[in-house]
């Protein structure tokens, strides 16, 4: 069962705020460890939901909140516009605006600006990968590390997403979600900011960690993404969990395999805190 809590654990302070950008107000949550004195790593955490569902409060269900609780990070969860009413590029633009906000307000937020990171699950992982690409291309923000967990990044079928009938996410839901998200593009060529698997240049992207299950639709696209990063000289790694379905760590967080995945995620994040820094230009 999915954990149904949408409030922070004891010891975590949550502030609600709205960002003025893209002609409207973008709601965000700011999570900090109680007693935080600043100069902390900053993490933009992006929720999943196939680009069409979900909410910023999902930060409490997955890995996002734990980064504040266990590592003292300042975690920002963005309530981006969903594709049911606002197809690409609305949600992408909202997430990018939140990233720029983190940089421009880093001192006020208690974030060290040489350790701005991005992460997210599923569609949130796809948006994570996409905004890291734009940040590289524009030079607007220097990102030290990215964590696109089992990311939704390929709008075309792969061997694992074709004829997939696993629980939580499958071929039918995947096709429907991509059609909804990309509908404004029509027959245009799909850009990498919309579907990061369409990227042809992976050089200069941030060091990357992810994990994925072999039973889920995004297995092949995740492995291809990591391989493309490595081939471009980017430090990148993936942990693979046999026979596990989409978002298994969120749906059964107390199972042995989920506990292992969470431990490995924490280990990689701790390594990133000690080793990955990128000064703003």
mmCIF file of C-alpha atoms in Angstrom, residues 15 59 99 108 117 150 158 203 205 223 227 231 248 266 268 271 275:
data_model
loop_
_atom_site.group_PDB
_atom_site.id
_atom_site.type_symbol
_atom_site.label_atom_id
_atom_site.label_comp_id
_atom_site.label_asym_id
_atom_site.label_seq_id
_atom_site.Cartn_x
_atom_site.Cartn_y
_atom_site.Cartn_z
ATOM 1 C CA UNK A 15 7.131 26.256 4.635
ATOM 2 C CA UNK A 59 7.674 14.634 -1.426
ATOM 3 C CA UNK A 99 15.400 25.666 -10.097
ATOM 4 C CA UNK A 108 17.774 33.290 1.975
ATOM 5 C CA UNK A 117 20.944 19.199 -6.837
ATOM 6 C CA UNK A 150 13.204 5.199 -12.620
ATOM 7 C CA UNK A 158 11.324 0.202 -25.762
ATOM 8 C CA UNK A 203 28.204 15.714 -22.367
ATOM 9 C CA UNK A 205 25.474 16.891 -17.618
ATOM 10 C CA UNK A 223 19.712 1.797 -18.587
ATOM 11 C CA UNK A 227 24.908 4.283 -20.720
ATOM 12 C CA UNK A 231 29.725 7.278 -23.008
ATOM 13 C CA UNK A 248 8.221 -0.305 -5.568
ATOM 14 C CA UNK A 266 21.249 7.153 0.824
ATOM 15 C CA UNK A 268 25.022 7.441 -3.101
ATOM 16 C CA UNK A 271 28.896 10.256 -1.538
ATOM 17 C CA UNK A 275 32.353 14.790 -3.584
#
